[in-house]
Structures are given as structure tokens and as C-alpha cells.
Amino acid sequence: MAISETRVDEALEAATAETGVAHPLAALRETADPLDRRAALARVQRGLFAAAEESLRIGRFVVIERLGAGASGVVYAAYDPQLDRKVALKLLRNDVELGDEAHARLQREAQALAKLAHPHVVAVHDVGDVDGRVFIAMELLPGGTLRQFVEAEPRPLAEVMAVYLQAGEGLAAAHAAGLVHRDFKPDNALLDARGQVRVVDFGLARDEGHPSRSMVELVVTAERLPVELNTQLTQTGAVLGTPAYMAPEQLAGRPADALSDQFAFCVALHEALHGERPFAGETLHALAEATQQGTVRPAPPGRSVPAWIRRALLVGLRPRPSDRHPDMHALLKALRHDPGAHWRRRGLVAGGLLAVVGLTWVAADRPELAAAAPCSGLQGQLDGVWDEARRTTIAAGMVASGHPNGAAIWERVEPRLDEYASAWVSARRDACEATEVRREQSADLLDRRVLCLDRAHAVLRAAVDRLEHADRQTVARATELVPGRELVDECGAMGVLDEGDPPPPDPDVREAVHALQDRIAVVFSLRQAGKYPTALADANTLVLQAAIVDHAPTSARALWELGGALAENRRPHEAVDVLARAVAQAERGRSDRTRVLALHGLVRRLSDTAQLDEARRVATVAEALYGRLAHPPAGAAVRVESMWGHIEWSAGHYDAALERFARAMALAEGDPDPVVQMFYADAIVDMGAVMTQAGRAREALPLLQRGLATWTAQMGPDHPEVASIHSNLGSMYLRLDRDDDAARELLRSLEIREQTLGVDHDSLAPTLSNLGALAQRGGRFAESLAYLERSLVLMERSLGESSPELAGPLHNLALVHLHLERPEQALALVRRALKLRRDGLGPAHARTIDSMYQLGYVEKQAGHPGAAREAFAEHLRLIQAHRPEDEESQVYSLVGLADVALLEGRPAQAQAAMERAQPLLGDAPEQAQLRMAVGFNLARALDARGREPARAKALAQAALADADTGHVQGEQRELIVRWLAERGAPAGE
């Protein structure tokens, strides 16, 4: 008979009394699971009682000792009396109720594993069930885990790779048999006595209890997690155990598959080779975010890992399973493929160089061969890129795209493609002949020209690929998408080549850079086609791939593309960080041309995020670098003036912005370069927009009309940017009270966008918002509400609900709700708008200050004079502190304060405010409504105080004249007429 647990308790108590220290096994009585406790008690019996009869049995196996425990179960050393050998016996845990289906799955997978015979998969001898628990008997492996092997002592790269490749073969064999591991890590790969690796624990660690919950959610909602945690520390901080090897799809709660195992294998091998895991994260939530974003740490210093191995690992670590290697076999092949091994074995590197020298010598000796042999056949490099077959396919596709003017746009872009392709072949031939035939160019310069032309070739291929599968949005942007030949021409300019990207000397790195250029061109084409979300996803992956190659100029270009994609996806704060990294990589790689472009982009994003002091500092550096370049980009001086113009515009310094844009226009006007002509068109439109915003709409009108003509000539009448100018013109006509003209321009903009981009495209939002404002002014409040709500939905979907750009439609909606006598709804909207701008742009930004005025107006209309007074006073303080030259806005604040003072019966304060406002007013027609408000408020204040009645009447009559000049109709005008009539002063006097 086995000794009872009661007798064991008594023995443990006696041992404790004798020594004064609790026996370490006593804790097992409280904490271990039932079967684990029985095994421990059997061990206690043997130690405490000489007469202990029988050890614990699980099936036919006799338990010898407990070896350890993990997430999926407890492992014992056991004896198999039937086959007379020691085995490892794994008893699966029962911490979470698995249910019948999960229990059956575990048994099926364990039985399938038992049938799999492979030298790198653990041999399973038996599978069974005890007390409703699955157990597995497998070979006992005495050599320790892969983690212990790697950490025991410094190992050569070849030795580490050898054991991990064996583990990878085991995973591949299991996948071929339909098995998924789900929990691969260095602790689940063991070595036998001969040093051969076996993978263990297939399919046993999955939590089926909550298959739809993500690991991150479990951490957030509960302190305890059904996974083991490893408290091992590295130089980078705390590292998680099992979750640290999980693929993003597993951490998100989705089912694991063979591609998830591949991800885990790459995490483990990365850790073994680099001394740290690829993804940082001190909590499970942070780790999940890093894996989902694919933000792999850069290779740490002091660890020499060949580029081809790191490239293969990075592919296996991609967030999307479909982007990883097709299977484990493909990964293992990539890990074994040393691109330089063939040449090192054969000793042919020197021979290859001699062959090149010999070819050059023969060519120099026989000029007729020189022109034919080394520099011929270059037209063939366009086969499949731009040839007759693709011409025919694209022409048909653009017509069938759904764009109403597909055929006309094709007629515009086809000759540009022909010109670009022809220029590329000529430039490529000239680059070759300059070295191989004319012998006037060094081999190094040839390398630089070829690298530049390869990049231009990639841009052409990506553009044609995009056109071949064009939808109507792509067709609408086709003119912008097709590259101009200046990309080819600059590859022959010596200054460009000196300041450009030097080609890497390592042939492996050069091959990788070539592949990255193709991917950079794809991202660029997506951005030009307006496919911003797709471009952003691809750009994130591109930056990771570039980090593996570690060629600084290429990393800078990849980061530049990512910064642009972030800006286009309305994420300017993130774009600032990325573009700063692009500048640093360009500096590291001595790539001045990329550096200046990244600096320019950084200035724009800093301006967008109201970091204006930093924008000015960076702009100063960018301007200096533009001036230092021997062959600056086309329109460099125009770019500099526009860069400064945007800073001043963002700061609300309208006069300074207009001066900069006027200089840009003057520098660009008449320049035949098509790139500079686009800058010219941009400067015209920007100048018109600033004038409109500054209240100078009449001056803006001819500029916007000129900009519309320029853009239409460059891009055609149906380009999305042309729609933007129509929308700006509509906004300007609204300010000029030319409602019919406003409706014409706005409806034309809406028509272009709906036809070319679709009825739900986010670019419709500004036009819809302006149409809502137009309908509101016409008293069509239901129509206005429909336009504005549609605009808000599109913007929220595109930008997210925290974007400061939502403030515009929110303000307009608030005014509509005021007209519909819903003041509390209006207040909620305008308060949200103010918070969005304050959080997103900062409290001192011009648009935030404008929202403060809107709040005061709505508070007043809602019957909250105290809150309105506070808002108007804060608006005035902010204007005086940050835009002291903006006198018109100060007048608005003072009018608001006077309105409130009159409502509260404080006419003296109202009079003081209006007398303070009078000197700030001009006599321009655009200010007629403001003059009306100031004059009538002053008249009312004097009347309420019983002072200067004649002056009060004269002020009111002048206000009425201003109302007529400003085309003010309705309630405001009638109020002045009634006031005058009540005081015996007819409106005509």
C-alpha cells in the first residue's frame, strides 16, 4: 500500500519541529496541481519512509523525478518497464478548462507527432490519458536546451547556425505533416547526447479557452496570464518569455499557423546571433505594438552577422504573414545562401576583374567593337517595362477605368512616357560609352551614373505598373504619376553625381540596394497615384528592409518616402520624427541631395504642427545647403522662398508669407522646366489662399483664376488639384458675397472629384463644407446640415476623430444648430473644435485662436454672456500676444466684448471697447460689415448712457450705409433701421 497523505503530513510536521524550518516540499501540498502533488508526495515517501511501497505511475510509466514545468505542462523523468528505458513524460496542465474539443485536438496532434519520424523532431513513444489529462511519453534528451547551449560559452557563428538550422529542419518536417508548433523558442529545442537538435512541444501551448482574445487584452484586463514569464534581463531591459517569440497574429488572438512558427524561429535565431531579441518592449502591450509595427531594433555593435542572414531573418519577422518567406524551407534556403561563397571557393573575383580589363583593352583596340559590345542592347532593358504590349494594355485600361476622360488623359501621358524612355536609353548608352569607348570617365563615375539611372528605370517601371492596373483615381492622377525626364537628365550632371548616393562597394550590398530602389519607386508611385494608406504600409516595410541592408543613402531615401506618406495620411507629428531620421541617415551617407530634400520636407511638417521656431532653424540649414550644392535641384530658389512662405503662413504672418510667395512666383515665371512650372503654379495658388485667409479676397481672385489656368494647362481640366482650386475659388467667392459664382465653382469641384475619385473619397470634404456654408447663408439649413454632416463623416473616417482639421466643419455645424435654435448642441461642437486645435496645433496657433473667437460667439448666442466675455477677452489677449499686426481680428474681439457689455447693461465698457476699435478700422469695402458693427455698437452705448445723442444717430446712419456697402440684409440691417426710427432719425438722413 502507498503511504497516505496524512502520514506524510505528520512526517513533514515532525521534520519541521526537529529542525525549526519548514520542509521545502510542504508547499507542494498547497500549490501544485493534484497529479503533480501526488508525484511529489511519492518522492517524499521514499525520502521519509523506508517502507514506502510503490512510486506513482502514469499509465505504464513509473515516475522517477520531476524535471521541470512550463506553460503547457509538467515534465518528469520516468521509466518504461515495457521497453526497459528511461523516457521523458509530459503531463499537460489543467490550469484552464480546455473543453472536450480542445482535449481531443491535443490528443490528435500528439498522436500525429508520434507518427512523425525525423532526426530533428523529438521521438514520441506513447500518448495516453490519465484522470482526463493528456500525457506524452517521449525520448529523454540529456543535452540541454538551445538557450543553454548558446549561453554556456561564446560560440562561433557557424556553430550557432548549425544547431538552429537543425531546429528549422524539424519545424519544416512537422509543417509538412500538418503540425504547427505554436510555441517555438530556444527552450523548446533540446540536444541529445551526440549534440543533435530535437524540437519538442508541438501544438501544446495554445490557449483554446479564449481563442478570440488577444494576449494584450488579457494583460490589460487581468493581472494574471496563462503564459510563463521569463524574468531574464538584457542590456535593453526586461524581456518577456514565451510571448516574446509570438507572431503579431498570435498576440492579437488569431490562430497560429506555420508562418507564425517561422516568425518565432526568426526571433529565436536573431536573439542567438545578436544577443538580443529583435523587438523591444518591457511589457506585453509594448511588445505587441512593436511586432505589429515591424519595428526591429538595429543590429547592435560588436556582433558581426552577415548581411544575407540578417536579410533573411527580417523577412521572416514581417508583421503580415503573407509578407514572410513562403515556408520554412524557403527561409532555411535563404539562411544557407551565402552570395559570396561561390566566388570565394573558385577564386574568381580577381579573374572577373581581369576579364573586365581585357574587354576594355580589346574595345580600345577595335573601336567598331567598342560601340557594339559593351554598350549595345540597352533598348532591351525596357522590354516588359515600356514596350508596345504594355502601351496597348494601358491604353485600353485607362479608357475602361471608369474615368470619364480616360482617353484624353492617355493622349496627354503617352508622349511623356515615350520621351522618358527614349531619354533613359540615350543616357544609359552615353554613360557606358563615356567609360568603355571614349575613355573620358572613370569607373567610379560610371558606377554613380548607372546607380542613378537604375533608380530612374525603377521609377518608370513602377509608374507603368501602376497605370496598367489603374482605377479612376489613378487615371485622374496619371499626369502627376508619369515621371518627367529631369530624373534622367540629372544622372548626367556631374554636380548631381558628386552630391548624390555613392554606390556601395560590397557586391552583396549593391544587389540589395538595387532591390530597394525598386521598392522605393513603388512607394513613390503609390503616393503619386493618391493611394496613401497603401503607400504608408509599404513605406513602413521598406524602412525595415533598408535598415537590414545598412546603406545609409538608401535608408535616407526610404525614410524620406515614409515621411511623405505619413504627411499624406495626415500624421504630421510622426512625419517630423521620420524626416529627422532621414536627415541623419543622409548626413551619415554623405548624400547631400537627399539631405536637402528631407530638410525641406521636415520644415513643412514642423510648420504644419506649429513648431515654428524649430521650423525656422531647420529652414536656415536647408537654405544654406541648397546654396552649397554644385548642381541644386530644379527651381531650388523657388523652393526656398516657398518654404519660408509656408512658415510665415502657419504663423499667421500673412504679409510676410505673401512677400515670400511673390518672390517664388517671380523666380519661377517663364522658366521652361516643367518642374519649376509646377512650383510656379503652386506659388500662385498659395498666394491666393493666403490673401483669402487674410481677408483680401478681391486681390486673391485674379491670382486663383491665374492658378486655375496654369494648373489646367499642366494637368488637364479633371485633375484633383484642379478641383482643389475650384473649391478655393468657391470659398473666395463666398467671402465676396458672390453666392452664384461660389455655387458654380464649388459644384464644379464636387463634380470633378465625384467623377474621378468616387462619391466617398475624403477629398470631397472641404468642398462639401463650403457648400454647407453657402446653403446656410441662403437660409437652407436642412441642406446645409446634410452637406456638413457628410463632410464631417468623410473627414473623421480619413483623419480620425482627434484631427484638428475637423474644426472647420464643426464650426459650420455649430452655426447651423444655432439657426435651428439648438444652442447646447452648437456649444458642444465648437468646444470640441477648440480642443482639437488646442491639442493638435497648440494654444498659440492662428487657427486655435480663431476657434476661441468662435466659442465666444456661440456662448453669446446661447445666452451665456459671462462665458462669452471670457472667451472674447482671451481671444484678444492671444491676438495681441501672437499676431499683433492682425488688427482686424482685434476688432472682432472688441466687437464681441461690446456686444456682451451691452447685453449685461454695461454701456461704458461697450463704448470704451468700440472707441478702441475705431482706429484699427480701414475704409476698404471688405471691412464694411465690421465698420457697421463698431459704429452701431458705439451708437447704442452712447444712447444707453444718455450721452451725445446727435453723434449716436450719426454713427447709426453711417453703420446703415456700411450695411448697404457690405450687402448686409435681413435682421441686422432692420435692427439699425428700427433703432433710428425709434429715435426720430429716418434711415435716409
GROMACS .gro file of N, CA and C in nm, residues 341-401:
model
  183
  341ALA      N    1   2.996   3.291  -5.143
  341ALA     CA    2   3.066   3.163  -5.123
  341ALA      C    3   3.115   3.104  -5.254
  342HIS      N    4   3.035   3.114  -5.359
  342HIS     CA    5   3.072   3.055  -5.488
  342HIS      C    6   3.204   3.115  -5.539
  343TRP      N    7   3.211   3.249  -5.529
  343TRP     CA    8   3.332   3.313  -5.580
  343TRP      C    9   3.452   3.287  -5.491
  344ARG      N   10   3.430   3.282  -5.360
  344ARG     CA   11   3.542   3.253  -5.271
  344ARG      C   12   3.596   3.113  -5.295
  345ARG      N   13   3.505   3.017  -5.320
  345ARG     CA   14   3.550   2.880  -5.342
  345ARG      C   15   3.631   2.870  -5.471
  346ARG      N   16   3.589   2.940  -5.574
  346ARG     CA   17   3.654   2.925  -5.704
  346ARG      C   18   3.768   3.024  -5.726
  347GLY      N   19   3.780   3.122  -5.638
  347GLY     CA   20   3.887   3.221  -5.654
  347GLY      C   21   3.872   3.303  -5.780
  348LEU      N   22   3.745   3.336  -5.817
  348LEU     CA   23   3.722   3.401  -5.945
  348LEU      C   24   3.704   3.552  -5.935
  349VAL      N   25   3.714   3.609  -5.815
  349VAL     CA   26   3.696   3.754  -5.807
  349VAL      C   27   3.802   3.826  -5.888
  350ALA      N   28   3.928   3.787  -5.868
  350ALA     CA   29   4.036   3.851  -5.944
  350ALA      C   30   4.022   3.824  -6.092
  351GLY      N   31   3.984   3.702  -6.125
  351GLY     CA   32   3.966   3.668  -6.266
  351GLY      C   33   3.860   3.753  -6.332
  352GLY      N   34   3.753   3.782  -6.257
  352GLY     CA   35   3.648   3.866  -6.313
  352GLY      C   36   3.701   4.005  -6.343
  353LEU      N   37   3.784   4.057  -6.252
  353LEU     CA   38   3.839   4.190  -6.276
  353LEU      C   39   3.929   4.190  -6.399
  354LEU      N   40   4.010   4.082  -6.414
  354LEU     CA   41   4.097   4.074  -6.531
  354LEU      C   42   4.016   4.067  -6.658
  355ALA      N   43   3.901   3.998  -6.652
  355ALA     CA   44   3.819   3.988  -6.772
  355ALA      C   45   3.767   4.125  -6.812
  356VAL      N   46   3.729   4.206  -6.714
  356VAL     CA   47   3.682   4.341  -6.746
  356VAL      C   48   3.792   4.424  -6.809
  357VAL      N   49   3.913   4.414  -6.748
  357VAL     CA   50   4.026   4.489  -6.804
  357VAL      C   51   4.053   4.446  -6.947
  358GLY      N   52   4.049   4.316  -6.971
  358GLY     CA   53   4.075   4.264  -7.105
  358GLY      C   54   3.973   4.313  -7.205
  359LEU      N   55   3.846   4.316  -7.164
  359LEU     CA   56   3.742   4.363  -7.254
  359LEU      C   57   3.765   4.509  -7.290
  360THR      N   58   3.803   4.589  -7.191
  360THR     CA   59   3.827   4.731  -7.218
  360THR      C   60   3.944   4.748  -7.316
  361TRP      N   61   4.050   4.667  -7.297
  361TRP     CA   62   4.166   4.677  -7.385
  361TRP      C   63   4.129   4.642  -7.528
  362VAL      N   64   4.051   4.536  -7.544
  362VAL     CA   65   4.010   4.497  -7.680
  362VAL      C   66   3.924   4.605  -7.741
  363ALA      N   67   3.834   4.661  -7.661
  363ALA     CA   68   3.746   4.764  -7.714
  363ALA      C   69   3.826   4.885  -7.759
  364ALA      N   70   3.926   4.923  -7.681
  364ALA     CA   71   4.007   5.038  -7.719
  364ALA      C   72   4.084   5.010  -7.847
  365ASP      N   73   4.123   4.885  -7.868
  365ASP     CA   74   4.200   4.848  -7.986
  365ASP      C   75   4.112   4.842  -8.110
  366ARG      N   76   3.983   4.808  -8.092
  366ARG     CA   77   3.893   4.792  -8.206
  366ARG      C   78   3.767   4.876  -8.183
  367PRO      N   79   3.766   5.000  -8.227
  367PRO     CA   80   3.654   5.090  -8.199
  367PRO      C   81   3.521   5.037  -8.247
  368GLU      N   82   3.520   4.960  -8.357
  368GLU     CA   83   3.391   4.911  -8.407
  368GLU      C   84   3.328   4.813  -8.309
  369LEU      N   85   3.413   4.740  -8.231
  369LEU     CA   86   3.358   4.651  -8.129
  369LEU      C   87   3.319   4.730  -8.004
  370ALA      N   88   3.393   4.838  -7.979
  370ALA     CA   89   3.366   4.915  -7.858
  370ALA      C   90   3.224   4.966  -7.855
  371ALA      N   91   3.178   5.015  -7.970
  371ALA     CA   92   3.043   5.071  -7.973
  371ALA      C   93   2.939   4.962  -7.966
  372ALA      N   94   2.971   4.842  -8.014
  372ALA     CA   95   2.870   4.737  -8.022
  372ALA      C   96   2.867   4.649  -7.898
  373ALA      N   97   2.985   4.609  -7.849
  373ALA     CA   98   2.987   4.507  -7.745
  373ALA      C   99   2.945   4.558  -7.608
  374PRO      N  100   3.022   4.653  -7.549
  374PRO     CA  101   2.989   4.686  -7.411
  374PRO      C  102   2.865   4.773  -7.395
  375CYS      N  103   2.824   4.846  -7.496
  375CYS     CA  104   2.718   4.946  -7.480
  375CYS      C  105   2.599   4.922  -7.571
  376SER      N  106   2.581   4.800  -7.617
  376SER     CA  107   2.469   4.770  -7.706
  376SER      C  108   2.359   4.699  -7.629
  377GLY      N  109   2.243   4.690  -7.693
  377GLY     CA  110   2.132   4.613  -7.634
  377GLY      C  111   2.061   4.684  -7.521
  378LEU      N  112   2.086   4.814  -7.502
  378LEU     CA  113   2.026   4.882  -7.387
  378LEU      C  114   1.876   4.904  -7.404
  379GLN      N  115   1.830   4.915  -7.529
  379GLN     CA  116   1.687   4.928  -7.552
  379GLN      C  117   1.612   4.808  -7.496
  380GLY      N  118   1.679   4.692  -7.497
  380GLY     CA  119   1.616   4.571  -7.446
  380GLY      C  120   1.585   4.577  -7.298
  381GLN      N  121   1.651   4.668  -7.223
  381GLN     CA  122   1.622   4.679  -7.081
  381GLN      C  123   1.486   4.742  -7.054
  382LEU      N  124   1.422   4.791  -7.161
  382LEU     CA  125   1.285   4.842  -7.147
  382LEU      C  126   1.180   4.739  -7.187
  383ASP      N  127   1.224   4.622  -7.233
  383ASP     CA  128   1.129   4.517  -7.267
  383ASP      C  129   1.050   4.477  -7.143
  384GLY      N  130   0.920   4.478  -7.155
  384GLY     CA  131   0.835   4.446  -7.041
  384GLY      C  132   0.815   4.561  -6.946
  385VAL      N  133   0.890   4.669  -6.967
  385VAL     CA  134   0.874   4.789  -6.883
  385VAL      C  135   0.791   4.891  -6.959
  386TRP      N  136   0.840   4.930  -7.076
  386TRP     CA  137   0.764   5.020  -7.163
  386TRP      C  138   0.788   4.974  -7.306
  387ASP      N  139   0.694   4.897  -7.359
  387ASP     CA  140   0.703   4.845  -7.495
  387ASP      C  141   0.563   4.846  -7.555
  388GLU      N  142   0.549   4.794  -7.674
  388GLU     CA  143   0.421   4.802  -7.744
  388GLU      C  144   0.311   4.724  -7.672
  389ALA      N  145   0.347   4.612  -7.616
  389ALA     CA  146   0.246   4.531  -7.547
  389ALA      C  147   0.187   4.608  -7.429
  390ARG      N  148   0.273   4.670  -7.352
  390ARG     CA  149   0.223   4.744  -7.235
  390ARG      C  150   0.150   4.871  -7.278
  391ARG      N  151   0.198   4.933  -7.387
  391ARG     CA  152   0.130   5.051  -7.439
  391ARG      C  153  -0.017   5.018  -7.470
  392THR      N  154  -0.037   4.906  -7.540
  392THR     CA  155  -0.173   4.865  -7.579
  392THR      C  156  -0.259   4.834  -7.457
  393THR      N  157  -0.201   4.763  -7.362
  393THR     CA  158  -0.276   4.724  -7.242
  393THR      C  159  -0.318   4.846  -7.160
  394ILE      N  160  -0.225   4.940  -7.143
  394ILE     CA  161  -0.254   5.058  -7.061
  394ILE      C  162  -0.357   5.147  -7.129
  395ALA      N  163  -0.344   5.165  -7.259
  395ALA     CA  164  -0.440   5.249  -7.331
  395ALA      C  165  -0.581   5.196  -7.312
  396ALA      N  166  -0.598   5.066  -7.327
  396ALA     CA  167  -0.732   5.006  -7.311
  396ALA      C  168  -0.779   5.018  -7.166
  397GLY      N  169  -0.688   4.997  -7.070
  397GLY     CA  170  -0.726   5.002  -6.930
  397GLY      C  171  -0.769   5.139  -6.885
  398MET      N  172  -0.703   5.243  -6.933
  398MET     CA  173  -0.739   5.378  -6.893
  398MET      C  174  -0.875   5.418  -6.948
  399VAL      N  175  -0.905   5.373  -7.067
  399VAL     CA  176  -1.036   5.402  -7.124
  399VAL      C  177  -1.145   5.329  -7.046
  400ALA      N  178  -1.114   5.207  -7.000
  400ALA     CA  179  -1.213   5.124  -6.929
  400ALA      C  180  -1.214   5.148  -6.779
  401SER      N  181  -1.137   5.246  -6.731
  401SER     CA  182  -1.119   5.264  -6.586
  401SER      C  183  -1.241   5.319  -6.516
   0.00000   0.00000   0.00000
